[in-house]
Amino acid sequence: MARVLEAQPGSTQLSLVADIFAALSDPTRLRILLALSREDLCVCDLAAVTGVSSSAVSHQLRLLRDRRLVSFRREGKRAVYRLADSHVAALLAQGTQHAGERA
Amino acid sequence: MARVLEAQPGSTQLSLVADIFAALSDPTRLRILLALSREDLCVCDLAAVTGVSSSAVSHQLRLLRDRRLVSFRREGKRAVYRLADSHVAALLAQGTQHAGERA
DNA sequence: TGAACGTATGAGCAGACGTGCAGATGATGC
DNA sequence: GCATCATCTGCACGTCTGCTCATACGTTCA
């Protein structure tokens, strides 16, 4: 029990972990990330995939950008987004697998 | 892009995944789960570990119970909690690792 | 029985969240 | 230049969330 207390990470590190999971805790954002795990897409495509306004998608992408889960490049007037790294896909896979086993 | 749309899981399955990540998206709940990943603990111990009231801990444990992330047994007047299965620990580990690499 | 302890639960509140709307920015094409 | 398109951003609104407080339940021990 004393060891359990010592083993607890600091508040800042803990908030970092919480922020990552929080980014994955919304259906719209999950749809975005799952779509991007298959191919790079622009905002309007992601709006079609998620079924919400492109404004809402843009808001969510900003959040995902801030947390470094996605990156993007400009192509003319489009902004094409992609997953930042493979860790994101791994977390997604593990989460969906976990959910699948209790359906 | 058409394939991306097809590959999107149903809303119910998606909400399930989101719920799991949401359960891991709060610092207090993360502290609880990290503590339980080391040893089984009762509510009052968890209150000490997290630094919040036992009432607050009980509320969070109820949420974690509903999502099947923890289970518990009664020992006299105590309620001793434990992680439900190894998947939870795996998700925790992957999340903390992911956070650690960007510190 | 009665008191003390550990736990669970419901109400209420402050703060955060997700979305749409309106307006602004920047790039393309006439 | 002007119109159009894709995207971004600030604001407002409704909803959800995590906590405290008060209260209730079940167990233990006099």
mmCIF file of C-alpha atoms (C1' of nucleotides) in Angstrom:
data_model
loop_
_atom_site.group_PDB
_atom_site.id
_atom_site.type_symbol
_atom_site.label_atom_id
_atom_site.label_comp_id
_atom_site.label_asym_id
_atom_site.label_seq_id
_atom_site.Cartn_x
_atom_site.Cartn_y
_atom_site.Cartn_z
ATOM 1 C CA MET A 1 0.000 0.000 0.000
ATOM 2 C CA ALA A 2 2.845 2.372 0.777
ATOM 3 C CA ARG A 3 4.490 1.130 -2.400
ATOM 4 C CA VAL A 4 1.305 1.750 -4.321
ATOM 5 C CA LEU A 5 1.413 5.371 -3.221
ATOM 6 C CA GLU A 6 5.033 5.744 -4.290
ATOM 7 C CA ALA A 7 4.363 4.137 -7.642
ATOM 8 C CA GLN A 8 1.739 6.739 -8.529
ATOM 9 C CA PRO A 9 3.012 8.998 -11.314
ATOM 10 C CA GLY A 10 3.054 12.781 -10.954
ATOM 11 C CA SER A 11 0.002 14.887 -11.701
ATOM 12 C CA THR A 12 1.442 16.329 -14.882
ATOM 13 C CA GLN A 13 2.314 12.964 -16.364
ATOM 14 C CA LEU A 14 -1.074 11.644 -15.310
ATOM 15 C CA SER A 15 -2.877 14.515 -17.029
ATOM 16 C CA LEU A 16 -0.930 13.728 -20.177
ATOM 17 C CA VAL A 17 -2.199 10.165 -20.196
ATOM 18 C CA ALA A 18 -5.719 11.320 -19.396
ATOM 19 C CA ASP A 19 -5.599 13.808 -22.272
ATOM 20 C CA ILE A 20 -4.682 11.099 -24.753
ATOM 21 C CA PHE A 21 -7.510 8.843 -23.658
ATOM 22 C CA ALA A 22 -9.882 11.818 -23.606
ATOM 23 C CA ALA A 23 -9.038 12.500 -27.222
ATOM 24 C CA LEU A 24 -10.171 8.956 -28.023
ATOM 25 C CA SER A 25 -13.346 9.147 -25.961
ATOM 26 C CA ASP A 26 -15.654 10.802 -28.488
ATOM 27 C CA PRO A 27 -17.467 8.938 -31.299
ATOM 28 C CA THR A 28 -16.864 11.697 -33.838
ATOM 29 C CA ARG A 29 -13.144 11.780 -33.112
ATOM 30 C CA LEU A 30 -12.997 7.993 -33.219
ATOM 31 C CA ARG A 31 -14.617 8.027 -36.649
ATOM 32 C CA ILE A 32 -12.087 10.583 -37.806
ATOM 33 C CA LEU A 33 -9.141 8.581 -36.517
ATOM 34 C CA LEU A 34 -10.443 5.264 -37.830
ATOM 35 C CA ALA A 35 -10.962 6.802 -41.254
ATOM 36 C CA LEU A 36 -7.455 8.284 -41.212
ATOM 37 C CA SER A 37 -6.033 4.912 -40.216
ATOM 38 C CA ARG A 38 -7.070 3.739 -43.710
ATOM 39 C CA GLU A 39 -6.086 6.717 -45.811
ATOM 40 C CA ASP A 40 -5.263 10.420 -45.619
ATOM 41 C CA LEU A 41 -8.357 12.604 -46.007
ATOM 42 C CA CYS A 42 -9.321 16.271 -46.201
ATOM 43 C CA VAL A 43 -11.775 18.044 -43.896
ATOM 44 C CA CYS A 44 -14.741 17.807 -46.253
ATOM 45 C CA ASP A 45 -14.249 14.062 -46.698
ATOM 46 C CA LEU A 46 -14.051 13.637 -42.946
ATOM 47 C CA ALA A 47 -17.263 15.634 -42.605
ATOM 48 C CA ALA A 48 -18.938 13.159 -44.960
ATOM 49 C CA VAL A 49 -17.541 10.179 -43.059
ATOM 50 C CA THR A 50 -18.550 11.456 -39.631
ATOM 51 C CA GLY A 51 -21.872 12.967 -40.651
ATOM 52 C CA VAL A 52 -21.320 16.272 -38.856
ATOM 53 C CA SER A 53 -20.608 19.755 -40.221
ATOM 54 C CA SER A 54 -17.145 20.562 -41.503
ATOM 55 C CA SER A 55 -17.002 23.196 -38.789
ATOM 56 C CA ALA A 56 -17.412 20.539 -36.131
ATOM 57 C CA VAL A 57 -14.776 18.391 -37.836
ATOM 58 C CA SER A 58 -12.404 21.326 -37.901
ATOM 59 C CA HIS A 59 -12.930 21.889 -34.207
ATOM 60 C CA GLN A 60 -12.147 18.260 -33.453
ATOM 61 C CA LEU A 61 -9.127 18.227 -35.753
ATOM 62 C CA ARG A 62 -7.749 21.205 -33.906
ATOM 63 C CA LEU A 63 -8.013 19.232 -30.682
ATOM 64 C CA LEU A 64 -6.379 16.191 -32.270
ATOM 65 C CA ARG A 65 -3.624 18.396 -33.690
ATOM 66 C CA ASP A 66 -2.945 19.970 -30.293
ATOM 67 C CA ARG A 67 -2.556 16.509 -28.791
ATOM 68 C CA ARG A 68 -0.261 15.473 -31.656
ATOM 69 C CA LEU A 69 -2.500 12.591 -32.743
ATOM 70 C CA VAL A 70 -2.807 13.864 -36.323
ATOM 71 C CA SER A 71 -0.745 16.021 -38.644
ATOM 72 C CA PHE A 72 -1.728 17.714 -41.891
ATOM 73 C CA ARG A 73 -0.408 19.192 -45.102
ATOM 74 C CA ARG A 74 -1.911 21.788 -47.395
ATOM 75 C CA GLU A 75 -2.862 20.843 -50.942
ATOM 76 C CA GLY A 76 -4.206 23.921 -52.662
ATOM 77 C CA LYS A 77 -7.269 24.956 -50.745
ATOM 78 C CA ARG A 78 -7.564 21.589 -49.057
ATOM 79 C CA ALA A 79 -6.040 20.486 -45.766
ATOM 80 C CA VAL A 80 -5.177 16.801 -45.899
ATOM 81 C CA TYR A 81 -4.912 15.085 -42.536
ATOM 82 C CA ARG A 82 -3.120 11.908 -41.507
ATOM 83 C CA LEU A 83 -2.396 9.977 -38.325
ATOM 84 C CA ALA A 84 0.650 11.337 -36.508
ATOM 85 C CA ASP A 85 2.277 7.976 -35.751
ATOM 86 C CA SER A 86 1.655 4.267 -35.409
ATOM 87 C CA HIS A 87 1.011 4.456 -31.662
ATOM 88 C CA VAL A 88 -2.349 6.029 -32.363
ATOM 89 C CA ALA A 89 -3.384 3.162 -34.605
ATOM 90 C CA ALA A 90 -2.175 0.696 -31.984
ATOM 91 C CA LEU A 91 -4.265 2.311 -29.267
ATOM 92 C CA LEU A 92 -7.290 2.354 -31.551
ATOM 93 C CA ALA A 93 -6.830 -1.311 -32.378
ATOM 94 C CA GLN A 94 -6.496 -2.313 -28.747
ATOM 95 C CA GLY A 95 -9.533 -0.286 -27.753
ATOM 96 C CA THR A 96 -11.754 -1.725 -30.471
ATOM 97 C CA GLN A 97 -10.533 -5.223 -29.707
ATOM 98 C CA HIS A 98 -11.324 -4.742 -26.031
ATOM 99 C CA ALA A 99 -14.793 -3.494 -26.903
ATOM 100 C CA GLY A 100 -15.354 -6.325 -29.338
ATOM 101 C CA GLU A 101 -14.763 -8.981 -26.726
ATOM 102 C CA ARG A 102 -17.705 -7.827 -24.651
ATOM 103 C CA ALA A 103 -20.343 -7.368 -27.325
ATOM 104 C CA MET B 1 -12.822 6.847 -49.728
ATOM 105 C CA ALA B 2 -15.908 4.736 -50.436
ATOM 106 C CA ARG B 3 -14.112 1.887 -48.699
ATOM 107 C CA VAL B 4 -13.347 4.124 -45.759
ATOM 108 C CA LEU B 5 -17.045 4.762 -45.351
ATOM 109 C CA GLU B 6 -17.863 1.067 -45.456
ATOM 110 C CA ALA B 7 -15.145 0.232 -42.962
ATOM 111 C CA GLN B 8 -16.653 2.538 -40.348
ATOM 112 C CA PRO B 9 -18.111 0.515 -37.475
ATOM 113 C CA GLY B 10 -21.704 0.951 -36.341
ATOM 114 C CA SER B 11 -22.703 3.651 -33.894
ATOM 115 C CA THR B 12 -23.324 1.238 -31.046
ATOM 116 C CA GLN B 13 -19.945 -0.434 -31.368
ATOM 117 C CA LEU B 14 -18.316 2.968 -31.659
ATOM 118 C CA SER B 15 -19.974 4.211 -28.488
ATOM 119 C CA LEU B 16 -18.677 1.138 -26.716
ATOM 120 C CA VAL B 17 -15.102 1.976 -27.673
ATOM 121 C CA ALA B 18 -15.617 5.616 -26.764
ATOM 122 C CA ASP B 19 -16.986 4.613 -23.348
ATOM 123 C CA ILE B 20 -13.901 2.563 -22.566
ATOM 124 C CA PHE B 21 -11.551 5.379 -23.476
ATOM 125 C CA ALA B 22 -13.753 7.837 -21.588
ATOM 126 C CA ALA B 23 -13.381 5.710 -18.483
ATOM 127 C CA LEU B 24 -9.609 6.107 -18.793
ATOM 128 C CA SER B 25 -9.726 9.839 -19.471
ATOM 129 C CA ASP B 26 -9.906 11.128 -15.902
ATOM 130 C CA PRO B 27 -6.866 11.548 -13.597
ATOM 131 C CA THR B 28 -8.728 10.258 -10.544
ATOM 132 C CA ARG B 29 -9.864 7.110 -12.341
ATOM 133 C CA LEU B 30 -6.379 6.604 -13.761
ATOM 134 C CA ARG B 31 -4.943 6.781 -10.257
ATOM 135 C CA ILE B 32 -7.483 4.224 -9.099
ATOM 136 C CA LEU B 33 -6.723 1.830 -11.942
ATOM 137 C CA LEU B 34 -2.959 2.235 -11.681
ATOM 138 C CA ALA B 35 -3.145 1.516 -7.947
ATOM 139 C CA LEU B 36 -5.316 -1.551 -8.569
ATOM 140 C CA SER B 37 -2.850 -2.764 -11.188
ATOM 141 C CA ARG B 38 -0.407 -3.272 -8.302
ATOM 142 C CA GLU B 39 -2.683 -4.740 -5.639
ATOM 143 C CA ASP B 40 -6.323 -5.086 -4.648
ATOM 144 C CA LEU B 41 -7.505 -2.213 -2.471
ATOM 145 C CA CYS B 42 -10.608 -1.081 -0.577
ATOM 146 C CA VAL B 43 -12.438 2.203 -1.061
ATOM 147 C CA CYS B 44 -10.792 3.995 1.839
ATOM 148 C CA ASP B 45 -7.315 3.047 0.628
ATOM 149 C CA LEU B 46 -8.197 4.272 -2.841
ATOM 150 C CA ALA B 47 -9.416 7.525 -1.324
ATOM 151 C CA ALA B 48 -6.010 7.948 0.295
ATOM 152 C CA VAL B 49 -4.178 7.131 -2.937
ATOM 153 C CA THR B 50 -6.221 9.493 -5.067
ATOM 154 C CA GLY B 51 -6.544 12.272 -2.522
ATOM 155 C CA VAL B 52 -10.276 12.737 -2.959
ATOM 156 C CA SER B 53 -13.192 11.881 -0.686
ATOM 157 C CA SER B 54 -14.323 8.273 -0.388
ATOM 158 C CA SER B 55 -17.663 9.396 -1.746
ATOM 159 C CA ALA B 56 -16.028 10.606 -4.918
ATOM 160 C CA VAL B 57 -14.061 7.369 -5.163
ATOM 161 C CA SER B 58 -17.240 5.372 -4.746
ATOM 162 C CA HIS B 59 -18.893 7.293 -7.566
ATOM 163 C CA GLN B 60 -15.949 6.608 -9.856
ATOM 164 C CA LEU B 61 -15.827 2.953 -8.873
ATOM 165 C CA ARG B 62 -19.470 2.643 -9.761
ATOM 166 C CA LEU B 63 -18.659 3.966 -13.219
ATOM 167 C CA LEU B 64 -15.710 1.596 -13.575
ATOM 168 C CA ARG B 65 -17.898 -1.288 -12.405
ATOM 169 C CA ASP B 66 -20.599 -0.461 -14.949
ATOM 170 C CA ARG B 67 -17.993 -0.527 -17.724
ATOM 171 C CA ARG B 68 -16.613 -3.817 -16.376
ATOM 172 C CA LEU B 69 -13.130 -2.451 -15.823
ATOM 173 C CA VAL B 70 -13.067 -3.444 -12.151
ATOM 174 C CA SER B 71 -14.750 -6.074 -9.997
ATOM 175 C CA PHE B 72 -15.015 -6.284 -6.227
ATOM 176 C CA ARG B 73 -15.620 -8.610 -3.290
ATOM 177 C CA ARG B 74 -16.934 -7.897 0.177
ATOM 178 C CA GLU B 75 -14.698 -8.457 3.174
ATOM 179 C CA GLY B 76 -16.651 -7.595 6.285
ATOM 180 C CA LYS B 77 -17.558 -3.958 6.001
ATOM 181 C CA ARG B 78 -14.941 -3.357 3.366
ATOM 182 C CA ALA B 79 -15.332 -3.574 -0.395
ATOM 183 C CA VAL B 80 -12.092 -4.736 -1.997
ATOM 184 C CA TYR B 81 -11.679 -3.824 -5.630
ATOM 185 C CA ARG B 82 -9.498 -5.336 -8.340
ATOM 186 C CA LEU B 83 -8.936 -4.937 -12.059
ATOM 187 C CA ALA B 84 -11.444 -6.902 -14.101
ATOM 188 C CA ASP B 85 -8.984 -8.387 -16.582
ATOM 189 C CA SER B 86 -5.559 -8.002 -18.127
ATOM 190 C CA HIS B 87 -6.813 -5.940 -21.065
ATOM 191 C CA VAL B 88 -7.286 -2.992 -18.744
ATOM 192 C CA ALA B 89 -3.688 -3.162 -17.587
ATOM 193 C CA ALA B 90 -2.554 -3.474 -21.195
ATOM 194 C CA LEU B 91 -4.458 -0.359 -22.227
ATOM 195 C CA LEU B 92 -3.061 1.532 -19.243
ATOM 196 C CA ALA B 93 0.462 0.473 -20.116
ATOM 197 C CA GLN B 94 0.116 1.460 -23.736
ATOM 198 C CA GLY B 95 -1.381 4.833 -22.807
ATOM 199 C CA THR B 96 1.339 5.681 -20.300
ATOM 200 C CA GLN B 97 4.011 4.556 -22.735
ATOM 201 C CA HIS B 98 2.535 6.745 -25.436
ATOM 202 C CA ALA B 99 2.471 9.706 -23.051
ATOM 203 C CA GLY B 100 5.997 9.012 -21.870
ATOM 204 C CA GLU B 101 7.454 9.287 -25.345
ATOM 205 C CA ARG B 102 6.382 12.878 -25.723
ATOM 206 C CA ALA B 103 7.461 14.303 -22.371
ATOM 207 C "C1'" DT C 1 -29.814 -2.240 21.005
ATOM 208 C "C1'" DG C 2 -26.932 1.204 19.857
ATOM 209 C "C1'" DA C 3 -22.840 3.464 18.234
ATOM 210 C "C1'" DA C 4 -19.116 3.599 14.972
ATOM 211 C "C1'" DC C 5 -17.251 2.484 10.662
ATOM 212 C "C1'" DG C 6 -17.053 1.622 5.574
ATOM 213 C "C1'" DT C 7 -19.593 2.060 1.640
ATOM 214 C "C1'" DA C 8 -23.330 3.400 -1.609
ATOM 215 C "C1'" DT C 9 -26.580 6.705 -3.589
ATOM 216 C "C1'" DG C 10 -29.218 10.931 -4.990
ATOM 217 C "C1'" DA C 11 -29.437 15.970 -5.486
ATOM 218 C "C1'" DG C 12 -27.226 20.047 -6.817
ATOM 219 C "C1'" DC C 13 -23.633 22.960 -8.604
ATOM 220 C "C1'" DA C 14 -19.555 24.763 -11.197
ATOM 221 C "C1'" DG C 15 -16.924 23.771 -14.976
ATOM 222 C "C1'" DA C 16 -15.849 21.425 -19.326
ATOM 223 C "C1'" DC C 17 -17.440 19.541 -23.742
ATOM 224 C "C1'" DG C 18 -19.521 19.055 -28.618
ATOM 225 C "C1'" DT C 19 -21.969 21.300 -31.976
ATOM 226 C "C1'" DG C 20 -23.959 24.821 -35.161
ATOM 227 C "C1'" DC C 21 -23.950 29.508 -36.712
ATOM 228 C "C1'" DA C 22 -21.853 33.571 -38.442
ATOM 229 C "C1'" DG C 23 -17.961 35.732 -39.964
ATOM 230 C "C1'" DA C 24 -12.993 35.809 -41.466
ATOM 231 C "C1'" DT C 25 -9.000 34.005 -44.028
ATOM 232 C "C1'" DG C 26 -6.597 32.130 -47.954
ATOM 233 C "C1'" DA C 27 -6.419 29.823 -52.526
ATOM 234 C "C1'" DT C 28 -8.547 29.027 -57.199
ATOM 235 C "C1'" DG C 29 -10.698 30.424 -61.535
ATOM 236 C "C1'" DC C 30 -13.335 33.712 -64.354
ATOM 237 C "C1'" DG D 1 -11.014 42.645 -59.327
ATOM 238 C "C1'" DC D 2 -14.693 39.454 -57.968
ATOM 239 C "C1'" DA D 3 -16.972 35.108 -56.873
ATOM 240 C "C1'" DT D 4 -16.417 30.611 -55.088
ATOM 241 C "C1'" DC D 5 -14.658 26.998 -52.436
ATOM 242 C "C1'" DA D 6 -12.323 24.754 -48.348
ATOM 243 C "C1'" DT D 7 -11.010 25.694 -43.944
ATOM 244 C "C1'" DC D 8 -10.605 28.061 -39.533
ATOM 245 C "C1'" DT D 9 -12.173 30.592 -35.425
ATOM 246 C "C1'" DG D 10 -15.116 33.004 -31.723
ATOM 247 C "C1'" DC D 11 -19.457 32.840 -29.705
ATOM 248 C "C1'" DA D 12 -23.640 30.816 -27.739
ATOM 249 C "C1'" DC D 13 -26.415 26.965 -26.387
ATOM 250 C "C1'" DG D 14 -27.536 22.573 -24.485
ATOM 251 C "C1'" DT D 15 -25.523 18.595 -22.433
ATOM 252 C "C1'" DC D 16 -22.417 15.973 -19.745
ATOM 253 C "C1'" DT D 17 -19.059 15.411 -15.912
ATOM 254 C "C1'" DG D 18 -16.788 15.237 -11.337
ATOM 255 C "C1'" DC D 19 -17.154 16.846 -7.031
ATOM 256 C "C1'" DT D 20 -19.366 17.886 -2.379
ATOM 257 C "C1'" DC D 21 -22.993 17.396 0.779
ATOM 258 C "C1'" DA D 22 -26.508 14.937 3.012
ATOM 259 C "C1'" DT D 23 -28.433 10.693 3.720
ATOM 260 C "C1'" DA D 24 -29.140 5.725 3.854
ATOM 261 C "C1'" DC D 25 -27.573 0.896 4.106
ATOM 262 C "C1'" DG D 26 -24.978 -3.068 6.036
ATOM 263 C "C1'" DT D 27 -21.411 -4.810 9.191
ATOM 264 C "C1'" DT D 28 -18.851 -5.013 13.490
ATOM 265 C "C1'" DC D 29 -18.333 -4.668 18.319
ATOM 266 C "C1'" DA D 30 -19.817 -3.313 22.903
#
